[in-house]
XYZ file of C-alpha atoms in Angstrom:
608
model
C 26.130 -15.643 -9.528
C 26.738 -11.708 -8.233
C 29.404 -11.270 -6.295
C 29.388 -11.246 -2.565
C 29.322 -7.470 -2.104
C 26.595 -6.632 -4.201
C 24.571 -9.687 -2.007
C 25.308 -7.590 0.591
C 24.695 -4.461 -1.239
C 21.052 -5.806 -1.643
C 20.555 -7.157 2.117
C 21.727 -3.535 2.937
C 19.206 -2.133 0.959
C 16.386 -4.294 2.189
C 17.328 -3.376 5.900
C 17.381 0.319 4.944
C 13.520 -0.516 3.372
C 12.915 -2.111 6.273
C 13.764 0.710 8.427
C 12.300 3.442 6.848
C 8.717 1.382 7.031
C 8.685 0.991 10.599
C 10.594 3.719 12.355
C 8.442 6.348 11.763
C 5.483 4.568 14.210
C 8.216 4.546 16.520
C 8.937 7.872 16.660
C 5.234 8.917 16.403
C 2.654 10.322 18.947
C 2.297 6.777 19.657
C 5.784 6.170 20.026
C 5.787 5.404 24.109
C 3.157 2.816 23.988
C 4.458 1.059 21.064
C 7.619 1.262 22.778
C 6.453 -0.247 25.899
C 5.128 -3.025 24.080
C 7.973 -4.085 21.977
C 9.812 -3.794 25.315
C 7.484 -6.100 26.973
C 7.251 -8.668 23.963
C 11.229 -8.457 24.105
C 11.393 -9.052 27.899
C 8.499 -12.182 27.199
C 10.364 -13.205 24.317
C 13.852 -13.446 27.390
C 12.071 -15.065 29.515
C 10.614 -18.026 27.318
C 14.362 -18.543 26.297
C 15.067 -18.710 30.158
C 12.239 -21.424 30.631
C 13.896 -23.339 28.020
C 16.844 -23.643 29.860
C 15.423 -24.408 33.334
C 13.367 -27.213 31.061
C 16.897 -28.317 29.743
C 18.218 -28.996 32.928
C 14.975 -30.467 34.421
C 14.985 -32.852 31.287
C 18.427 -33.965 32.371
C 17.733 -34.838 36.268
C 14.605 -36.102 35.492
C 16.360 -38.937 33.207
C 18.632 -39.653 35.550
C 16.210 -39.909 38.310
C 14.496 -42.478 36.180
C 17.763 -44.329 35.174
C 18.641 -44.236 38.761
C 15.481 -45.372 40.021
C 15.299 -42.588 42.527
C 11.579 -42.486 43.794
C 12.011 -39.073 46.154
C 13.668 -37.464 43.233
C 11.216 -38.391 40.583
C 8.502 -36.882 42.616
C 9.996 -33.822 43.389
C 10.512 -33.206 39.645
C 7.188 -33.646 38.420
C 6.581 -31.275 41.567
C 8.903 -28.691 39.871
C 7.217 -29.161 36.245
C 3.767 -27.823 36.922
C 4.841 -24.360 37.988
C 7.474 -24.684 35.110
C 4.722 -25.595 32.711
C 2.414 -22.843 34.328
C 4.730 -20.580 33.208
C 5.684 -21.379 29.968
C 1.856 -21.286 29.386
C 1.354 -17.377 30.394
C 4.650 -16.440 28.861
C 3.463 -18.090 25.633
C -0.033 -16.387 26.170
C 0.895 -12.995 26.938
C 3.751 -12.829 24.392
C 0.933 -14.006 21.663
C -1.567 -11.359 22.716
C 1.091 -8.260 23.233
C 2.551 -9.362 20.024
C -0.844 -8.810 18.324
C -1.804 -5.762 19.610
C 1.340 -4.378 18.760
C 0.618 -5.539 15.252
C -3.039 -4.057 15.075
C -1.985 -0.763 16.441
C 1.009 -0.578 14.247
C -0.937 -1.530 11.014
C -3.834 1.356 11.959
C -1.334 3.855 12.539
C 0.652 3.193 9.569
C -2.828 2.728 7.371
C -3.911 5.932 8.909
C -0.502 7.923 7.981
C -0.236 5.954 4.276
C -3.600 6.788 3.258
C -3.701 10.359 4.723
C -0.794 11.235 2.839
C -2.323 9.499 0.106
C -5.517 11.890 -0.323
C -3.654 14.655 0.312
C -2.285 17.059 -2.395
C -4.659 15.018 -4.512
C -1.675 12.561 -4.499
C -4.433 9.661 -5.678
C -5.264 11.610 -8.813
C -1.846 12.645 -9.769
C -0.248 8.927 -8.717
C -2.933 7.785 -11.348
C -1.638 10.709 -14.085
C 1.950 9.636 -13.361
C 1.291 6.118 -15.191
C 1.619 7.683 -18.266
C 5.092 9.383 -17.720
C 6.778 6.126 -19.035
C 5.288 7.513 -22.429
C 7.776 10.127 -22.890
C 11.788 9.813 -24.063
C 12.545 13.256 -22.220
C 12.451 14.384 -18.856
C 9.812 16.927 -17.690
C 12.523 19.026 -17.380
C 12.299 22.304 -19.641
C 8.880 24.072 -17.071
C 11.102 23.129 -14.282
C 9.058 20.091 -12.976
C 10.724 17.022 -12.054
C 10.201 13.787 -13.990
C 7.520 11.886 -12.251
C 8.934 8.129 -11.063
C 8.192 5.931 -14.196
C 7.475 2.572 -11.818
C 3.857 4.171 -10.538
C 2.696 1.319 -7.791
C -0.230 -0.475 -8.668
C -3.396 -1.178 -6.920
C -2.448 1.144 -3.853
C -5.958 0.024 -2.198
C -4.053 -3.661 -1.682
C -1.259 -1.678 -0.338
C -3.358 0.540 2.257
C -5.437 -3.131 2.917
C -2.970 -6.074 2.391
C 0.413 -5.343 2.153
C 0.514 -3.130 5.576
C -1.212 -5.816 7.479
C 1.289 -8.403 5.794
C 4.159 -5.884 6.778
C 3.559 -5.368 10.148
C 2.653 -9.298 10.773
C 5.708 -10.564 9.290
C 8.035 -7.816 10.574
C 7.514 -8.100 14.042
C 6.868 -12.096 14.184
C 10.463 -12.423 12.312
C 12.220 -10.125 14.220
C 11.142 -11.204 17.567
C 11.558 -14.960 16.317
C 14.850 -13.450 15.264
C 15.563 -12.566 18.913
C 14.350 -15.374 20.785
C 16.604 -17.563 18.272
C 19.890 -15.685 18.846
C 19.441 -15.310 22.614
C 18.334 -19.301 22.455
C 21.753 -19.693 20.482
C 23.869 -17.839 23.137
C 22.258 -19.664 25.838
C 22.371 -23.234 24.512
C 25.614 -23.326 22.674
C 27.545 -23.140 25.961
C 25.439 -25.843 27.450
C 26.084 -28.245 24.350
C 29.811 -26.860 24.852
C 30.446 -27.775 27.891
C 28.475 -31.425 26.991
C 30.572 -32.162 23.765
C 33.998 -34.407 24.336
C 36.857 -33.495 22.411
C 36.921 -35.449 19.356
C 40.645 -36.728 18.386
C 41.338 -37.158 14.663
C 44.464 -37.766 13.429
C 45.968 -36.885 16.480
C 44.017 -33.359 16.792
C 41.712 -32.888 19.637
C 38.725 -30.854 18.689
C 37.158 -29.593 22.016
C 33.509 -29.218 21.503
C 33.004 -31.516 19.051
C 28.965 -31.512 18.896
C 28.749 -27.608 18.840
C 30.979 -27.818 15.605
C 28.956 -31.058 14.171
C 25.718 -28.408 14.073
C 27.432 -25.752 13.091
C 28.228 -27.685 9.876
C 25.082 -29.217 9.458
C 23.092 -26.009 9.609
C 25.313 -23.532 7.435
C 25.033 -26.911 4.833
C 21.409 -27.039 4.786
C 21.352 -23.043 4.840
C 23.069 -22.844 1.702
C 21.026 -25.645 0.151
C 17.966 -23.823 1.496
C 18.816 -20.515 -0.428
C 19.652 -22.141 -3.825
C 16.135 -24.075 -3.376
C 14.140 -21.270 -2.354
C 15.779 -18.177 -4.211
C 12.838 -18.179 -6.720
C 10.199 -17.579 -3.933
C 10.743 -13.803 -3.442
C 9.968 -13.410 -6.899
C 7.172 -15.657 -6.838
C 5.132 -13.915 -3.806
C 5.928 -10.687 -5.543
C 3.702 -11.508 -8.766
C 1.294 -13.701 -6.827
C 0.394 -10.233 -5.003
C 0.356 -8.136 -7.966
C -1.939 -10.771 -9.897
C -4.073 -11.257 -7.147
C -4.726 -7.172 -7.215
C -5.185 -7.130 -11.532
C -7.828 -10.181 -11.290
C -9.306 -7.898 -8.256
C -9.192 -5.020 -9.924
C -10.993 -6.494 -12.712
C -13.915 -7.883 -11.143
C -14.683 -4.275 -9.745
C -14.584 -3.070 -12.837
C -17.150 -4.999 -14.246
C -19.239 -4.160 -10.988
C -18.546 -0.879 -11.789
C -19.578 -0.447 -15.125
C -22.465 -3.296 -14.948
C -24.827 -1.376 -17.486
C -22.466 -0.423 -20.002
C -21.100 -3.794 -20.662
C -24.787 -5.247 -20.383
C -25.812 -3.152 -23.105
C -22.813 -3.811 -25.618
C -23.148 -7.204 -25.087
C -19.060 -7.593 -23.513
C -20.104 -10.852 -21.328
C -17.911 -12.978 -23.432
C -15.189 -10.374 -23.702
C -15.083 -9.762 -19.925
C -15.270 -13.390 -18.965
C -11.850 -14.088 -21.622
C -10.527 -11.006 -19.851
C -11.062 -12.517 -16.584
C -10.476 -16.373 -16.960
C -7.253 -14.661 -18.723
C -6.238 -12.662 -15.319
C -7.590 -15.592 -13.328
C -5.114 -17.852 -14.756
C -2.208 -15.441 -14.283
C -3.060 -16.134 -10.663
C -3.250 -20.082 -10.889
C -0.640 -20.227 -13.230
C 1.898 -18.307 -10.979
C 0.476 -20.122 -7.758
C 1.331 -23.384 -9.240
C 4.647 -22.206 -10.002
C 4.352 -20.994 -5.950
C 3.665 -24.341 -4.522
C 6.052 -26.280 -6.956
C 8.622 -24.723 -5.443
C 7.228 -24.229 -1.838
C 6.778 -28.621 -2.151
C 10.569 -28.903 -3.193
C 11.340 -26.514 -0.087
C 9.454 -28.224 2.574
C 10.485 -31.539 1.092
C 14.057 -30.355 2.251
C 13.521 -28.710 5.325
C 11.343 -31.603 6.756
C 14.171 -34.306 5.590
C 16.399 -31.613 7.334
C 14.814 -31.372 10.521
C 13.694 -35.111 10.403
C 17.628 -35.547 10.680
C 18.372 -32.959 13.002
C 16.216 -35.140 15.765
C 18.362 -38.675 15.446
C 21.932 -36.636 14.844
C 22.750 -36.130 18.521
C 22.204 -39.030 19.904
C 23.854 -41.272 16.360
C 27.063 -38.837 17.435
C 26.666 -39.771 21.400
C 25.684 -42.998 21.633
C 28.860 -44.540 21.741
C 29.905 -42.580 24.633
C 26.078 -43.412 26.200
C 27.049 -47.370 25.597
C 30.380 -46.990 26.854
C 29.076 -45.713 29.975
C 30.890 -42.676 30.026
C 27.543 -40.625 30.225
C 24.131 -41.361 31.716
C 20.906 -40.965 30.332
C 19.719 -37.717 31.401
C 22.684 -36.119 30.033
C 22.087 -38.031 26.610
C 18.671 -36.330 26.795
C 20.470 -33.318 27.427
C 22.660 -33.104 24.736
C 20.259 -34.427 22.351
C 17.959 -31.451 23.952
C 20.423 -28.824 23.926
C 21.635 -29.453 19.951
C 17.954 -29.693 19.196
C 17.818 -25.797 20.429
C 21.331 -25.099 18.794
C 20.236 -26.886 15.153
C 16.759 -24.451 15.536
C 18.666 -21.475 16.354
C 21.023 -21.880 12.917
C 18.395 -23.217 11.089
C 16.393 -19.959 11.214
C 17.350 -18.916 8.049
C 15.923 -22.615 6.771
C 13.135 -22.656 8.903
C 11.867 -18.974 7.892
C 13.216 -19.139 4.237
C 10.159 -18.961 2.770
C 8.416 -15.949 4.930
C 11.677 -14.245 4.239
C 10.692 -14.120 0.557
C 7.084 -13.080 1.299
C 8.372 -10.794 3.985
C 11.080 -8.873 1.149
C 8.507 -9.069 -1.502
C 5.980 -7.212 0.583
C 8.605 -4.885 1.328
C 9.171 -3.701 -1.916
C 5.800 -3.501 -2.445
C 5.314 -1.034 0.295
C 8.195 0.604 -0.306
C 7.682 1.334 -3.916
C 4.142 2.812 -2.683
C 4.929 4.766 0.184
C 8.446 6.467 -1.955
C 5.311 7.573 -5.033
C 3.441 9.679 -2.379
C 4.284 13.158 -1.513
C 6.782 14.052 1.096
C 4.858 15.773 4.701
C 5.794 19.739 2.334
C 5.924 19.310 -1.459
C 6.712 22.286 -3.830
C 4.635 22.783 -6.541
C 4.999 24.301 -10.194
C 1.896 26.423 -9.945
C 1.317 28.991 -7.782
C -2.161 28.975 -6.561
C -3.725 32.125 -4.854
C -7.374 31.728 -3.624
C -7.331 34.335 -0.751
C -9.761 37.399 -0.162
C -10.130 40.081 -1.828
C -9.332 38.306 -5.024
C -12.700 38.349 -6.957
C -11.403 37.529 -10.628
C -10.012 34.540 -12.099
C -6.424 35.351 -13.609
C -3.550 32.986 -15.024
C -0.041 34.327 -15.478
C 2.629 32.657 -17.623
C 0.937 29.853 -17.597
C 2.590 26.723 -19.253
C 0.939 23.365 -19.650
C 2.551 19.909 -20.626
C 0.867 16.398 -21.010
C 2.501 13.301 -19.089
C 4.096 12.783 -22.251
C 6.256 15.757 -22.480
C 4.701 16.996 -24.836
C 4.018 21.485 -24.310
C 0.314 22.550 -24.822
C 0.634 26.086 -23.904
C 3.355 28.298 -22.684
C 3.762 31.467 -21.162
C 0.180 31.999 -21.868
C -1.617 34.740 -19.969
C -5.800 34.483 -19.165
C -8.506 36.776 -17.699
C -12.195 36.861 -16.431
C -13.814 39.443 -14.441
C -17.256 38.843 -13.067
C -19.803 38.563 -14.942
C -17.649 37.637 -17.809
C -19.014 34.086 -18.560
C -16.491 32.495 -20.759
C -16.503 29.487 -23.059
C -13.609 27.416 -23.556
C -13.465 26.201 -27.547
C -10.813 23.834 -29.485
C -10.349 20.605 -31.180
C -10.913 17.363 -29.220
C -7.507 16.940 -27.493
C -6.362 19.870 -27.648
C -6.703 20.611 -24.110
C -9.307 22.384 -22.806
C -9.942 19.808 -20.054
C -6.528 20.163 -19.022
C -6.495 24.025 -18.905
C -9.490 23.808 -16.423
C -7.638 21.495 -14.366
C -4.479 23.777 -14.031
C -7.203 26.795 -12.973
C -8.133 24.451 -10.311
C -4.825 23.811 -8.927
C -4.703 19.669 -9.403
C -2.635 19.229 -12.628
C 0.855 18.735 -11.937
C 2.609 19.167 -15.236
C 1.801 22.976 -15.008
C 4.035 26.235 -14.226
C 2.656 29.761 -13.488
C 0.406 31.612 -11.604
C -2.846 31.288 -10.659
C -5.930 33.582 -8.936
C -8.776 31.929 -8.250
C -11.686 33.172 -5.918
C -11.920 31.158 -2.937
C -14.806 28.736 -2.671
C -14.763 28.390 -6.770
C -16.303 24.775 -7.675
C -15.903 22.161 -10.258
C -18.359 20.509 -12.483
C -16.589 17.705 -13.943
C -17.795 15.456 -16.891
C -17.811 12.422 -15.246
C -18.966 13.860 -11.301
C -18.544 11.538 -8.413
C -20.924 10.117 -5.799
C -20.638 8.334 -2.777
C -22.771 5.201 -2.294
C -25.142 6.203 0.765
C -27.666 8.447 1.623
C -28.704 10.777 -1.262
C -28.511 14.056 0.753
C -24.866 13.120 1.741
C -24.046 12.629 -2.101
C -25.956 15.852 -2.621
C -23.998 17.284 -0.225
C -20.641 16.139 -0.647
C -17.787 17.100 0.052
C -19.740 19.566 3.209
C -22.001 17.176 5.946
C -25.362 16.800 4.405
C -26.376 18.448 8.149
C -25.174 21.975 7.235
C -28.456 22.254 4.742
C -32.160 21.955 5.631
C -34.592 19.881 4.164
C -35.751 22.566 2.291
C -32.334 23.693 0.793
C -31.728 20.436 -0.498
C -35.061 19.496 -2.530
C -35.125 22.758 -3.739
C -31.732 22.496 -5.238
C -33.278 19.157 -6.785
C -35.731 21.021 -8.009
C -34.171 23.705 -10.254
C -32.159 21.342 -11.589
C -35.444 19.561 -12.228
C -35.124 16.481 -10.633
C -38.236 16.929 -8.763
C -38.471 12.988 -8.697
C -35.610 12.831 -6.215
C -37.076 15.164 -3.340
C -38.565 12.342 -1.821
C -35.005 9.999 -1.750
C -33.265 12.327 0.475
C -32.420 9.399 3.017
C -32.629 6.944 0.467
C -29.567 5.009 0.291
C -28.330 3.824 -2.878
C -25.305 3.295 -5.287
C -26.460 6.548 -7.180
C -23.455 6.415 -10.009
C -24.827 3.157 -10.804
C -28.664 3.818 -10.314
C -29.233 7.376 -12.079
C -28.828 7.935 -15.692
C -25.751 9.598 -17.203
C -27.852 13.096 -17.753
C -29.374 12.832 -13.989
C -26.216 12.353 -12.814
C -25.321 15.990 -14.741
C -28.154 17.292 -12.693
C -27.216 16.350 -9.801
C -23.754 17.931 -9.545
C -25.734 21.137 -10.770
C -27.954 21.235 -7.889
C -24.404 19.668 -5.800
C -23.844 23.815 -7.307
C -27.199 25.757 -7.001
C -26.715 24.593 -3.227
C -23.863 26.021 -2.368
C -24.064 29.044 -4.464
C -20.526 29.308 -5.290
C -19.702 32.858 -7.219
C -17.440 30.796 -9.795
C -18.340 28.093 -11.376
C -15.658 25.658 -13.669
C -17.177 23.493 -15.932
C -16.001 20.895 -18.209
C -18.930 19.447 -20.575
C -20.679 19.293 -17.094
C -24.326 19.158 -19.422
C -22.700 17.434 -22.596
C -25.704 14.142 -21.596
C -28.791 16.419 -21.401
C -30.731 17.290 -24.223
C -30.277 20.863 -25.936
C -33.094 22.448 -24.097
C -32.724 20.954 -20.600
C -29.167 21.862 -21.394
C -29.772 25.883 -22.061
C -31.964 26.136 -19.213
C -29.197 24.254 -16.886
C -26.494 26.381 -18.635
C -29.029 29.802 -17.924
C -29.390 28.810 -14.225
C -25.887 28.501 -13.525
C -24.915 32.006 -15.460
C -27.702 33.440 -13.239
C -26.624 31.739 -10.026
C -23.030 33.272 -10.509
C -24.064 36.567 -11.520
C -26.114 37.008 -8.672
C -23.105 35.768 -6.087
C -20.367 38.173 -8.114
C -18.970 35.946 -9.972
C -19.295 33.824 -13.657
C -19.396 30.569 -15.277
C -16.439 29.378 -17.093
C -17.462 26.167 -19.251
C -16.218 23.579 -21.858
C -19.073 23.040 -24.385
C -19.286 21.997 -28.140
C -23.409 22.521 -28.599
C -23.093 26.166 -31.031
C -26.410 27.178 -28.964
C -24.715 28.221 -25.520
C -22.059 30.226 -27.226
C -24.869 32.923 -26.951
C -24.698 32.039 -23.123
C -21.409 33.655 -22.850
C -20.016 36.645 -23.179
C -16.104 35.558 -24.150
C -14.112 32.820 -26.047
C -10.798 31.436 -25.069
C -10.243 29.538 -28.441
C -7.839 26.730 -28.608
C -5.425 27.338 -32.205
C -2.674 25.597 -33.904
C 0.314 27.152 -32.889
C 2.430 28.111 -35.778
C 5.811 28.563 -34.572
C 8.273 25.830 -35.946
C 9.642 23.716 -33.026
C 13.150 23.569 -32.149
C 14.600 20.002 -33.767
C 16.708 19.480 -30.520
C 13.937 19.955 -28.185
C 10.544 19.124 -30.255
C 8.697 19.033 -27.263
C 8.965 22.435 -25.695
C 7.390 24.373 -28.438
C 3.816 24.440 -27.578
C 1.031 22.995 -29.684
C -1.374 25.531 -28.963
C -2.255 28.990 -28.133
C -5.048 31.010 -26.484
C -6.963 33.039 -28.484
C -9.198 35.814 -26.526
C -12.920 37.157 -28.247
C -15.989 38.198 -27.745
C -19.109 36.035 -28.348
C -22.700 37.690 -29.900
C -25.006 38.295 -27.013
């Protein structure tokens, strides 16, 4: 078992989690309403603990009244308990509703800051590149860019859903259950204090007997509760992240529907499935096993809590030194005192949920970018700047391993350039350091502002097919016109008509339509450079020279040029320079066999 302090150590570190989750809402823009309503779900929270005792003592005269047969004060009692009910019911009521819409605001703020910061500085993309740090044996150390944290969270669209509403639930329920139980303690012990008789053993008089006797049979059942439970925090943790996999999974197949339909992967995504599927059952069996074995103990624990008092104060009841409302009383009062130490017991098992969400969130929220984050490459994209230039540029893969270094590039407009090399060596990666997104780069960039992107694979909302036309701009900032004639030189004629059409378009259109759409997502907003990585690699050779022609023209014609990745020997023609991908030559250092790069940049000229 660890010792004590590092217990402690870890309880400390929780709290510190803890903190760091849920004081920055505090200290938002938001920060005096959701102040005002913790205040008033404390003040509710004081109050219900103050009923409890007026019910106490009403429980006690009321008994007596009855044991006395005392008709005037029986009535007056029951007079006294519908305005005490009354107001246990709108304490109850209002505490329940503030306490929820502290939770709902909470949870949108904090999804609102989480995912912001997630989509910003591309942080999604280069969270999802970080997965393969674990790869390398070195640090990213020799281009001067930090190692990226090796435990990448998974599934960060159950933390933005799940885990923050879990968070926010189960850290203000606990912590204002929390409250209500200590203040309930405070209040009740001194009652059950000043009830207890001195209990005389062996000659020793033990004032406050019964506020000892629960005090033993709490911490008892506490420490039983812990060695019971301990595997639960564990448990939840998994039980989330398999959840998320078999999730993940399913969209997957939804995702790519047609591509497994056409290799004929049923039967290998159904294993795959029933295989993540039972990950789930398998670990939720192993959830409720132990979940049975802990409410098996904490219902024989509580079962015994109710008969205690009154086994340890009947003989004074029979005796007659007490009457019966005070044996309610007691028994009343050590019910309260048992809850109050029993919290730990009583909560044991959202305690583990509670800490495994926790680490959850905090292992998501500590991989996103800080509010400023330095970066490796400098990026300049300001007017005047009309070429496309990279300085001492140096590229690395996730790996560690160096691609290029110190490498120096050029293109003036009207320069179209093709980008040439073995598969893997790179190119792909090059044009993602021009734009600015890979993080395992150092140098300088200058790229014209309002430069686009043609990737490979292009994305598309699901929606209308102007807004994925459109997108990232408002599909309102172009005419009708604009937009079906941008269809239309990139001959897909066929589409003019599905402008408001709404559709899962990655899904519907074919792999070279898609191409042609994020050409015409180009031809309509006439950007001067144009980045393109195998953006017509699906189209056939002609379609793809006339594509490839419309682009060079469209750049020309704005003052700039068309930078591409290609491997069809026709559109070298289309270009007017190489930058050529060789096998570097220079023997790498044998303490250090990652820095020296694998490749260098060779600069030509292409027949017209």
């Amino acid at each position: 078992m660890p010792p004590l302090t590092e217990k402690l150590a870890r309880i400390r570190r929780f709290l510190r989690q803890v903190a760091h989750l849920s004081l920055p809402y505090f200290r938002s823009e938001e920060r005096w309403r959701a102040r005002g309503l913790l205040a008033a779900i404390i003040v509710l929270n004081l109050a219900g603990v103050y009923l409890l005792v007026l019910y106490n003592d009403w429980n006690r005269a009321f008994f007596d009244a009855l044991q006395s047969k005392n008709e005037a004060s029986f009535w007056r009692l029951i007079g006294w308990f519908m305005p005490l009910g009354i107001a246990f019911v709108i304490v109850g009521m209002y505490t329940y509703y503030l306490t929820q819409l502290l939770e709902v605001r909470w949870r949108a703020w904090m999804t609102r800051d989480l995912k912001n910061r997630w989509l910003s500085r591309q942080a999604f993309y280069r969270m999802e590149l970080s997965r393969y740090a674990g790869m390398a044996d070195q640090p990213l150390t020799s281009i001067g860019l930090p190692r990226l944290d090796q435990r990448v969270p998974d599934n960060p669209d159950q933390r933005l859903q799940e885990d923050i509403n879990l968070f926010t639930a189960q850290t203000v329920g606990l912590s204002m259950n929390l409250l209500s139980t200590v203040v309930t303690l405070v209040s009740f012990v001194s009652i059950l204090w000043n009830l207890s008789s001195s209990f005389v053993w062996h000659g020793y008089s033990i004032p406050g007997f019964m506020v000892w006797a629960v005090v033993l049979y709490c911490v008892a059942g506490s420490v039983i509760t812990h060695y019971v439970g301990r595997p639960l925090m564990g448990l939840n943790f998994q039980q989330q992240r398999r959840e998320a996999d078999f999730r993940h999974r399913l969209v997957r197949v939804r995702e790519y529907s047609e591509a497994i339909a056409l290799d004929k992967g049923e039967a290998v995504e159904s294993q795959q499935l029933d295989g993540r599927f039972g990950a789930v059952l398998a670990n939720y069996l192993a959830l409720i096993r132990k979940r049975k074995q802990l409410m098996g103990f904490t219902n024989l624990f509580g079962q015994m809590a109710v008969v205690f008092p009154y086994i340890v104060s009947a003989p004074r009841y029979f005796s007659g030194a007490i009457p019966l409302g005070e044996l309610t009383q007691i028994g009343d009062a050590f019910g309260n005192v048992q809850g109050a130490l029993s919290w730990f017991v009583n909560n044991y098992s959202d305690l583990a949920a509670w800490r495994a969400t926790t680490e959850r969130l905090t292992s998501f929220e500590s991989g996103l970018p800080p509010r400023t984050v330095p970066t490796a490459i400098e990026t300049r994209a300001h007017a005047p700047v009309s070429d496309i230039t990279a300085q001492n540029l140096t590229l690395q893969l996730p790996t560690g391993q160096t691609l290029l270094q110190d490498t120096g590039l050029h293109a003036v407009p009207g320069q179209h350039t093709l980008i040439q090399g073995p598969s893997g060596s790179g190119k792909s990666t090059l044009l993602r350091a021009l734009a600015g997104i890979w993080p395992w780069a150092k140098g300088t960039v200058q790229l014209p502002p309002g430069t686009m992107v043609i990737p490979q694979r292009p994305y598309f909302p699901d929606g209308a097919l102007r807004d994925a036309l459109a997108y990232p701009e408002d599909s309102h900032h172009y005419s009708n016109d604009d937009l079906r004639c941008a269809l239309t030189d990139a001959q897909l004629p066929h589409l003019s008509a599905r402008l408001d059409e709404r559709d899962n378009w990655a899904q519907t259109l074919s792999g070279g339509e898609l191409q042609r759409l994020a050409i015409a997502r180009v031809l309509l907003k006439r950007p001067a450079w144009v980045l393109a990585d195998e953006a017509t690699s699906a189209l056939d050779p002609p379609t793809e020279q006339r594509m490839t022609e419309r682009l060079r023209q469209l750049t020309e014609d704005a003052g700039g040029a068309l930078i591409s990745i290609a491997h069809r020997p026709g559109l070298a023609a289309l270009h007017r320079q190489t930058w050529t991908f060789a096998p570097e030559t220079v023997a790498a250092d044998a303490d250090s066999a990652n820095v020296s790069p694998a490749w260098r940049i060779e600069t030509g000229a292409t027949a017209s």
